Coordinates of C-alpha atoms in Angstrom, one line a residue:
X1419 CA 0.0 0.0 0.0
X1420 CA 2.9 2.3 0.6
X1421 CA 3.8 2.0 -3.0
X1422 CA 0.4 2.5 -4.6
X1423 CA -1.6 4.6 -2.1
X1424 CA -1.6 8.3 -1.9
X1425 CA 1.0 10.2 0.1
X1426 CA 0.4 10.1 3.8
X1427 CA -1.6 13.3 4.8
X1428 CA -3.2 13.7 1.4
X1429 CA -6.6 15.3 1.7
X1430 CA -8.6 13.4 -1.0
X1431 CA -8.1 10.3 -3.1
X1432 CA -11.6 9.8 -4.5
X1433 CA -14.9 11.5 -4.9
X1434 CA -16.0 12.0 -1.3
X1435 CA -19.6 11.9 -2.2
X1436 CA -19.1 8.3 -3.3
X1437 CA -17.9 7.4 0.2
X1438 CA -20.8 9.3 1.8
X1439 CA -23.3 7.6 -0.5
X1440 CA -22.0 4.2 0.5
X1441 CA -22.3 5.0 4.2
X1442 CA -25.8 6.4 3.6
X1443 CA -26.8 3.3 1.6
X1444 CA -25.7 1.2 4.6
X1445 CA -27.6 3.3 7.1
X1446 CA -30.8 3.2 5.0
X1447 CA -30.5 -0.6 4.5
X1448 CA -30.0 -1.2 8.2
X1449 CA -33.1 0.7 9.0
X1450 CA -35.1 -1.2 6.5
X1451 CA -33.9 -4.6 7.8
X1452 CA -34.8 -3.6 11.4
X1453 CA -38.2 -2.5 10.1
X1454 CA -38.7 -5.9 8.4
X1455 CA -38.1 -7.4 11.8
X1456 CA -40.8 -5.2 13.4
X1457 CA -38.2 -3.0 15.1
X1458 CA -38.3 0.3 13.0
X1459 CA -37.6 2.5 16.0
X1460 CA -34.8 0.5 17.5
X1461 CA -31.2 1.8 17.5
X1462 CA -29.1 1.1 14.4
X1463 CA -26.6 -0.5 16.7
X1464 CA -29.1 -3.4 17.1
X1465 CA -28.8 -4.3 13.4
X1466 CA -25.7 -6.4 13.9
X1467 CA -26.8 -7.9 17.3
X1468 CA -30.1 -9.1 15.7
X1469 CA -28.2 -11.2 13.1
X1470 CA -29.5 -9.0 10.3
X1471 CA -25.9 -8.8 9.0
X1472 CA -24.3 -5.6 8.0
X1473 CA -25.1 -4.4 4.4
X1474 CA -22.4 -4.8 1.8
X1475 CA -22.4 -1.0 1.1
X1476 CA -21.8 -0.3 4.8
X1477 CA -18.9 -2.8 5.0
X1478 CA -17.3 -1.3 1.8
X1479 CA -17.7 2.2 3.1
X1480 CA -16.2 1.4 6.5
X1481 CA -13.2 -0.2 4.8
X1482 CA -12.7 2.9 2.6
X1483 CA -13.1 5.2 5.5
X1484 CA -10.5 3.3 7.5
X1485 CA -7.9 3.7 4.8
X1486 CA -8.9 7.3 4.3
X1487 CA -8.1 8.0 7.9
X1488 CA -4.9 6.0 7.8
X1489 CA -3.5 7.8 4.8
X1490 CA -4.4 11.1 6.3
X1491 CA -2.3 10.3 9.3
X1492 CA -5.4 10.0 11.6
X1493 CA -6.5 7.3 13.9
X1494 CA -9.2 5.3 12.1
X1495 CA -12.6 4.5 13.7
X1496 CA -12.2 1.4 15.9
X1497 CA -15.4 -0.4 14.9
X1498 CA -18.8 0.0 13.3
X1499 CA -20.2 1.7 16.4
X1500 CA -17.6 4.4 16.2
X1501 CA -18.5 5.0 12.5
X1502 CA -22.2 5.2 13.5
X1503 CA -21.3 7.9 16.1
X1504 CA -19.3 9.7 13.4
X1505 CA -22.4 9.7 11.2
X1506 CA -24.1 11.9 13.8
X1507 CA -21.4 14.5 13.5
X1508 CA -21.7 17.4 10.9
X1509 CA -19.6 16.5 7.9
X1510 CA -17.5 19.7 8.3
X1511 CA -16.5 18.6 11.8
X1512 CA -15.2 15.2 10.9
X1513 CA -11.4 14.7 11.7
X1514 CA -11.0 13.7 8.0
X1515 CA -11.0 16.7 5.7
X1516 CA -13.2 16.1 2.7
X1517 CA -14.0 18.0 -0.5
X1518 CA -17.6 18.9 -0.2
X1519 CA -20.0 21.8 -1.0
X1520 CA -19.9 24.4 1.7
X1521 CA -23.7 23.9 1.9
X1522 CA -23.1 20.3 3.0
X1523 CA -20.6 21.1 5.8
X1524 CA -23.3 21.3 8.5
X1525 CA -25.3 18.2 7.5
X1526 CA -25.1 14.8 9.3
X1527 CA -25.8 11.4 7.9
X1528 CA -27.9 10.5 11.0
X1529 CA -30.6 12.6 12.6
X1530 CA -31.0 11.0 16.0
X1531 CA -31.3 7.4 14.9
X1532 CA -32.8 8.0 11.4
X1533 CA -31.0 8.5 8.1
X1534 CA -31.0 12.3 7.4
X1535 CA -32.3 14.1 4.4
X1536 CA -28.8 14.2 3.0
X1537 CA -28.4 10.4 3.5
X1538 CA -31.7 9.7 1.7
X1539 CA -30.7 12.0 -1.1
X1540 CA -27.2 10.4 -1.4
X1541 CA -28.8 6.9 -1.8
X1542 CA -31.3 8.1 -4.3
X1543 CA -28.8 10.1 -6.3
X1544 CA -26.2 7.4 -6.4
X1545 CA -28.3 4.3 -7.1
X1546 CA -31.7 5.7 -8.1
X1547 CA -33.0 4.4 -4.8
X1548 CA -35.1 1.3 -5.6
X1549 CA -37.6 2.2 -2.8
X1550 CA -38.1 5.7 -4.2
X1551 CA -38.5 4.3 -7.8
X1552 CA -40.9 1.6 -6.8
X1553 CA -43.0 3.9 -4.6
X1554 CA -43.2 6.6 -7.2
X1555 CA -44.0 4.1 -10.0
X1556 CA -46.6 2.2 -8.0
X1557 CA -48.4 5.4 -6.9
X1558 CA -48.2 6.9 -10.3
X1559 CA -49.5 3.8 -12.1
X1560 CA -52.4 3.4 -9.6
X1561 CA -53.3 7.1 -10.0
X1562 CA -53.2 6.9 -13.8
X1563 CA -55.4 3.7 -13.8
X1564 CA -58.0 5.5 -11.6
X1565 CA -58.0 8.6 -13.9
X1566 CA -58.1 6.8 -17.2
X1567 CA -60.8 4.3 -16.1
X1568 CA -63.1 7.1 -14.7
X1569 CA -62.5 9.7 -17.4
X1570 CA -65.4 10.5 -19.7
X1571 CA -64.1 13.2 -22.0
X1572 CA -61.3 15.5 -22.9
X1573 CA -59.1 16.5 -20.0
X1574 CA -60.9 14.4 -17.4
X1575 CA -58.0 12.0 -17.1
X1576 CA -55.7 14.9 -16.1
X1577 CA -58.2 16.5 -13.8
X1578 CA -58.8 13.2 -11.9
X1579 CA -55.1 12.5 -11.8
X1580 CA -54.4 15.9 -10.3
X1581 CA -57.2 15.6 -7.8
X1582 CA -56.0 12.2 -6.5
X1583 CA -52.4 13.2 -6.4
X1584 CA -53.4 16.2 -4.3
X1585 CA -55.2 13.9 -2.0
X1586 CA -51.9 12.2 -1.2
X1587 CA -50.3 15.6 -0.5
X1588 CA -53.2 17.3 1.4
X1589 CA -54.6 14.3 3.2
X1590 CA -51.9 12.1 4.7
X1591 CA -54.7 10.6 6.9
X1592 CA -58.1 9.6 5.6
X1593 CA -61.0 7.6 7.1
X1594 CA -62.7 4.5 5.8
X1595 CA -65.8 6.7 5.4
X1596 CA -63.9 9.0 3.0
X1597 CA -62.7 6.0 1.1
X1598 CA -66.2 4.8 0.7
X1599 CA -67.2 8.2 -0.8
X1600 CA -64.3 7.9 -3.2
X1601 CA -65.5 4.5 -4.4
X1602 CA -68.9 6.0 -5.1
X1603 CA -67.5 9.0 -6.9
X1604 CA -64.9 7.0 -8.9
X1605 CA -66.7 3.6 -9.4
X1606 CA -64.8 2.3 -12.4
X1607 CA -63.1 -1.0 -11.9
X1608 CA -62.7 -4.5 -13.4
X1609 CA -65.8 -6.4 -14.4
X1610 CA -65.7 -8.3 -11.1
X1611 CA -64.0 -6.7 -8.1
X1612 CA -63.5 -3.4 -6.3
X1613 CA -63.1 -0.1 -8.0
X1614 CA -59.6 0.8 -9.1
X1615 CA -59.5 3.6 -6.5
X1616 CA -59.2 1.0 -3.8
X1617 CA -56.0 -0.3 -5.4
X1618 CA -54.7 3.3 -5.3
X1619 CA -55.6 3.7 -1.6
X1620 CA -53.9 0.4 -0.7
X1621 CA -50.8 1.5 -2.8
X1622 CA -50.4 4.9 -1.1
X1623 CA -51.8 4.2 2.4
X1624 CA -51.6 1.7 5.3
X1625 CA -54.8 0.6 6.9
X1626 CA -54.9 0.9 10.7
X1627 CA -57.7 -0.1 13.1
X1628 CA -59.9 2.6 14.5
X1629 CA -63.5 1.7 15.6
X1630 CA -65.9 4.5 16.2
X1631 CA -63.5 7.2 15.3
X1632 CA -59.9 8.1 16.0
X1633 CA -58.1 11.0 17.6
X1634 CA -54.6 11.8 16.3
X1635 CA -52.0 14.5 16.9
X1636 CA -50.9 15.8 13.5
X1637 CA -48.8 18.6 12.1
X1638 CA -51.1 21.6 11.6
X1639 CA -49.2 22.7 8.5
X1640 CA -48.9 19.5 6.4
X1641 CA -51.2 17.0 8.2
X1642 CA -48.6 14.3 8.9
X1643 CA -49.2 12.3 12.1
X1644 CA -46.7 13.1 14.8
X1645 CA -45.1 10.1 16.5
X1646 CA -46.0 9.5 20.1
X1647 CA -43.5 9.4 23.0
X1648 CA -40.4 11.4 23.8
X1649 CA -37.3 12.2 21.8
X1650 CA -36.5 15.2 19.6
X1651 CA -37.9 13.7 16.4
X1652 CA -41.3 13.4 18.1
X1653 CA -41.6 17.2 17.9
X1654 CA -41.0 17.3 14.1
X1655 CA -43.2 15.9 11.4
X1656 CA -40.2 15.4 9.2
X1657 CA -41.5 17.4 6.2
X1658 CA -38.7 19.7 4.9
X1659 CA -38.9 23.2 6.3
X1660 CA -42.3 22.5 7.9
X1661 CA -42.9 24.7 10.9
X1662 CA -44.4 21.8 12.9
X1663 CA -47.1 22.9 15.3
X1664 CA -49.3 20.0 16.6
X1665 CA -53.0 20.0 16.4
X1666 CA -55.6 17.4 17.3
X1667 CA -57.4 15.6 14.5
X1668 CA -60.7 13.9 15.2
X1669 CA -61.6 11.5 12.4
X1670 CA -65.0 9.8 12.3
X1671 CA -64.5 6.1 11.2
X1672 CA -66.5 2.9 11.1
X1673 CA -63.6 0.5 11.7
X1674 CA -60.3 1.9 10.5
X1675 CA -58.4 4.8 9.0
X1676 CA -55.6 5.0 6.4
X1677 CA -52.2 6.7 6.9
X1678 CA -49.6 7.4 4.1
X1679 CA -46.9 4.7 4.0
X1680 CA -43.3 5.7 4.1
X1681 CA -42.6 5.6 0.3
X1682 CA -45.6 7.6 -0.7
X1683 CA -45.0 10.1 2.1
X1684 CA -41.3 10.6 1.4
X1685 CA -41.4 10.6 -2.4
X1686 CA -44.9 12.0 -3.3
X1687 CA -46.2 13.9 -0.3
X1688 CA -43.1 15.8 0.9
X1689 CA -42.1 17.1 -2.6
X1690 CA -45.8 17.9 -3.3
X1691 CA -46.0 20.3 -0.4
X1692 CA -43.5 22.5 -2.1
X1693 CA -45.1 22.1 -5.5
X1694 CA -48.5 23.2 -4.3
X1695 CA -47.0 26.2 -2.5
X1696 CA -45.5 27.5 -5.7
X1697 CA -48.7 26.7 -7.6
X1698 CA -50.8 28.8 -5.2
X1699 CA -48.3 31.7 -5.3
X1700 CA -48.5 31.7 -9.1
X1701 CA -52.3 31.7 -9.0
X1702 CA -52.2 34.7 -6.6
X1703 CA -50.6 36.7 -9.4
X1704 CA -53.7 36.2 -11.6
X1705 CA -52.4 33.4 -13.8
X1706 CA -54.0 30.0 -14.3
X1707 CA -51.2 27.5 -13.6
X1708 CA -51.6 23.8 -14.1
X1709 CA -50.1 20.9 -12.1
X1710 CA -48.2 17.9 -13.4
X1711 CA -48.9 18.1 -17.1
X1712 CA -47.7 14.9 -18.8
X1713 CA -49.5 12.4 -16.6
X1714 CA -48.0 9.6 -18.6
X1715 CA -44.8 10.0 -16.7
X1716 CA -44.2 10.1 -12.9
X1717 CA -41.7 12.9 -13.1
X1718 CA -43.9 15.3 -14.9
X1719 CA -43.4 19.1 -15.0
X1720 CA -44.6 20.3 -11.6
X1721 CA -46.2 23.7 -12.5
X1722 CA -46.8 25.3 -15.9
X1723 CA -48.6 28.4 -16.9
X1724 CA -48.9 30.9 -19.8
X1725 CA -47.5 34.4 -19.5
X1726 CA -48.6 37.0 -22.1
X1727 CA -46.1 38.4 -24.5
X1728 CA -47.3 40.7 -27.2
X1729 CA -50.1 39.2 -29.1
X1730 CA -49.3 35.7 -28.0
X1731 CA -48.3 34.0 -24.8
X1732 CA -45.4 31.9 -23.6
X1733 CA -45.6 28.6 -21.8
X1734 CA -43.4 28.7 -18.7
X1735 CA -42.5 25.5 -16.9
X1736 CA -41.2 25.0 -13.4
X1737 CA -39.7 21.9 -11.7
X1738 CA -39.6 22.3 -7.9
X1739 CA -36.8 20.6 -6.0
X1740 CA -36.3 20.7 -2.2
X1741 CA -33.0 18.9 -1.6
X1742 CA -30.6 19.3 1.3
X1743 CA -27.5 18.9 -0.8
X1744 CA -27.0 21.1 -3.9
X1745 CA -24.3 18.7 -5.3
X1746 CA -26.6 15.6 -5.0
X1747 CA -29.5 17.5 -6.5
X1748 CA -27.4 18.6 -9.5
X1749 CA -26.0 15.1 -10.1
X1750 CA -29.4 13.6 -10.2
X1751 CA -31.4 16.3 -12.0
X1752 CA -32.9 15.9 -15.4
X1753 CA -35.4 18.3 -17.0
X1754 CA -38.7 16.6 -17.7
X1755 CA -39.1 15.8 -21.4
X1756 CA -42.7 17.2 -21.8
X1757 CA -44.3 19.6 -22.3
X1758 CA -42.0 21.8 -24.4
X1759 CA -41.7 25.2 -22.8
X1760 CA -40.6 28.7 -23.9
X1761 CA -38.9 29.3 -20.5
X1762 CA -37.9 26.7 -17.9
X1763 CA -37.1 27.2 -14.2
X1764 CA -35.6 24.9 -11.6
X1765 CA -37.1 26.3 -8.4
X1766 CA -35.6 25.8 -5.0
X1767 CA -37.2 26.9 -1.7
X1768 CA -36.0 30.0 0.1
X1769 CA -34.8 28.1 3.1
X1770 CA -32.3 26.2 0.9
X1771 CA -31.1 29.4 -0.8
X1772 CA -30.3 30.9 2.5
X1773 CA -27.7 28.2 3.2
X1774 CA -24.3 29.8 2.4
X1775 CA -23.0 28.6 -1.0
X1776 CA -26.1 26.6 -1.9
X1777 CA -27.1 28.3 -5.1
X1778 CA -23.5 28.8 -6.2
X1779 CA -22.6 25.2 -5.7
X1780 CA -25.9 24.0 -7.4
X1781 CA -25.2 26.1 -10.5
X1782 CA -21.6 25.1 -10.6
X1783 CA -22.4 21.4 -10.4
X1784 CA -25.1 21.7 -13.0
X1785 CA -22.7 23.3 -15.5
X1786 CA -22.0 20.8 -18.3
X1787 CA -24.6 18.3 -17.0
X1788 CA -27.7 19.8 -18.6
X1789 CA -29.3 19.4 -22.1
X1790 CA -28.4 22.4 -24.2
X1791 CA -31.7 21.9 -26.1
X1792 CA -33.7 22.5 -22.9
X1793 CA -31.9 25.3 -21.0
X1794 CA -33.3 26.4 -17.7
X1795 CA -32.7 29.0 -15.0
X1796 CA -32.1 28.2 -11.3
X1797 CA -34.3 30.4 -9.2
X1798 CA -35.8 30.6 -5.7
X1799 CA -39.5 30.9 -5.1
X1800 CA -39.2 34.7 -4.8
X1801 CA -37.1 35.1 -7.9
X1802 CA -39.7 33.1 -9.9
X1803 CA -42.4 35.4 -8.8
X1804 CA -40.3 38.4 -9.7
X1805 CA -39.7 37.0 -13.2
X1806 CA -43.5 36.6 -13.6
X1807 CA -44.3 40.1 -12.3
X1808 CA -41.8 41.6 -14.7
X1809 CA -43.4 39.8 -17.6
X1810 CA -46.8 40.9 -16.5
X1811 CA -45.6 44.5 -16.1
X1812 CA -44.4 44.6 -19.7
X1813 CA -48.0 43.8 -20.7
X1814 CA -49.4 46.6 -18.6
X1815 CA -50.1 44.4 -15.5
X1816 CA -52.4 42.1 -17.4
X1817 CA -52.8 38.4 -16.6
X1818 CA -53.3 35.5 -19.0
X1819 CA -55.9 32.9 -18.9
X1820 CA -55.3 29.4 -20.1

């Protein structure tokens, strides 16, 4: 190793994001294995003691990390437990100096005993996280089946699709009475069997017993049920930048209620909260935006709208992304293929833009990775609204209907 390794004390010998992605993959996989044993809330340190085995990605990452410490002249972590504790430390405070975005210096891989936003993004960006892909595809396909089967004319398919996708975002908890109403409103189904809407509900939600009603503590802003018991995570709904304030939800039921399962929540609900926020702000300017045009693909354009220009109008499209890491976002981002737009905007929330270096690192990392045929501009929510106001001002303050 002395002959082929880097010089002792060298800062970097590989892409540090690969190492962090491997560690993150191991953390996520350990949590999934514990969950499969019925122990989703148990400490990650139990993963090895319960004979679940340590994931291959984790073992590979720990080996790489040991050598990185060794060649930097530092004492390597003594065991897996020491690495787990390191994962709770902000990346910028690790003894090992790594080449990372300045915006990533304050993030950890573990938040209490759960993989952090950064860790989830690292897994998704590096491997196209199978859970994310499966969750998105299954929910999307179930939504599309309900919409197509119940559509009667023209844009009905899109309208039903938008309505049901909004249900996932706006109603993380629903009652069996509401599900019965959905079946009556959207009755289409196979010749023999339940309506397709029931397949959608089972795909996106988990059924939980609740006879004669249920009382839950939920986030007043996004509606996600708050976990019971102590611990710092119990005071947060987990939705990015959600100012969690608890409220009591009384839900009438006959025998049970439905709660979003982890995949639909993490990969449909959480991003959708941001998408709907931008949608409502565009509407407030007098335009008529549309959500998720291109229902034949799960990663459709988030918000699109027409802005007047002279005697015609331009179609503007936005893709909303709320990622903790600008580097991981840039490496995984692809502009949706349809519809074709006159102007395109990658929109990030204000709380991300306020992180020092976030926008600079995002734009730098995107350079050379984008399709020249579909150029887009990186903006914050406020900057997008400013662009729209300027365009409307050029038309004398008018708005443009669809």
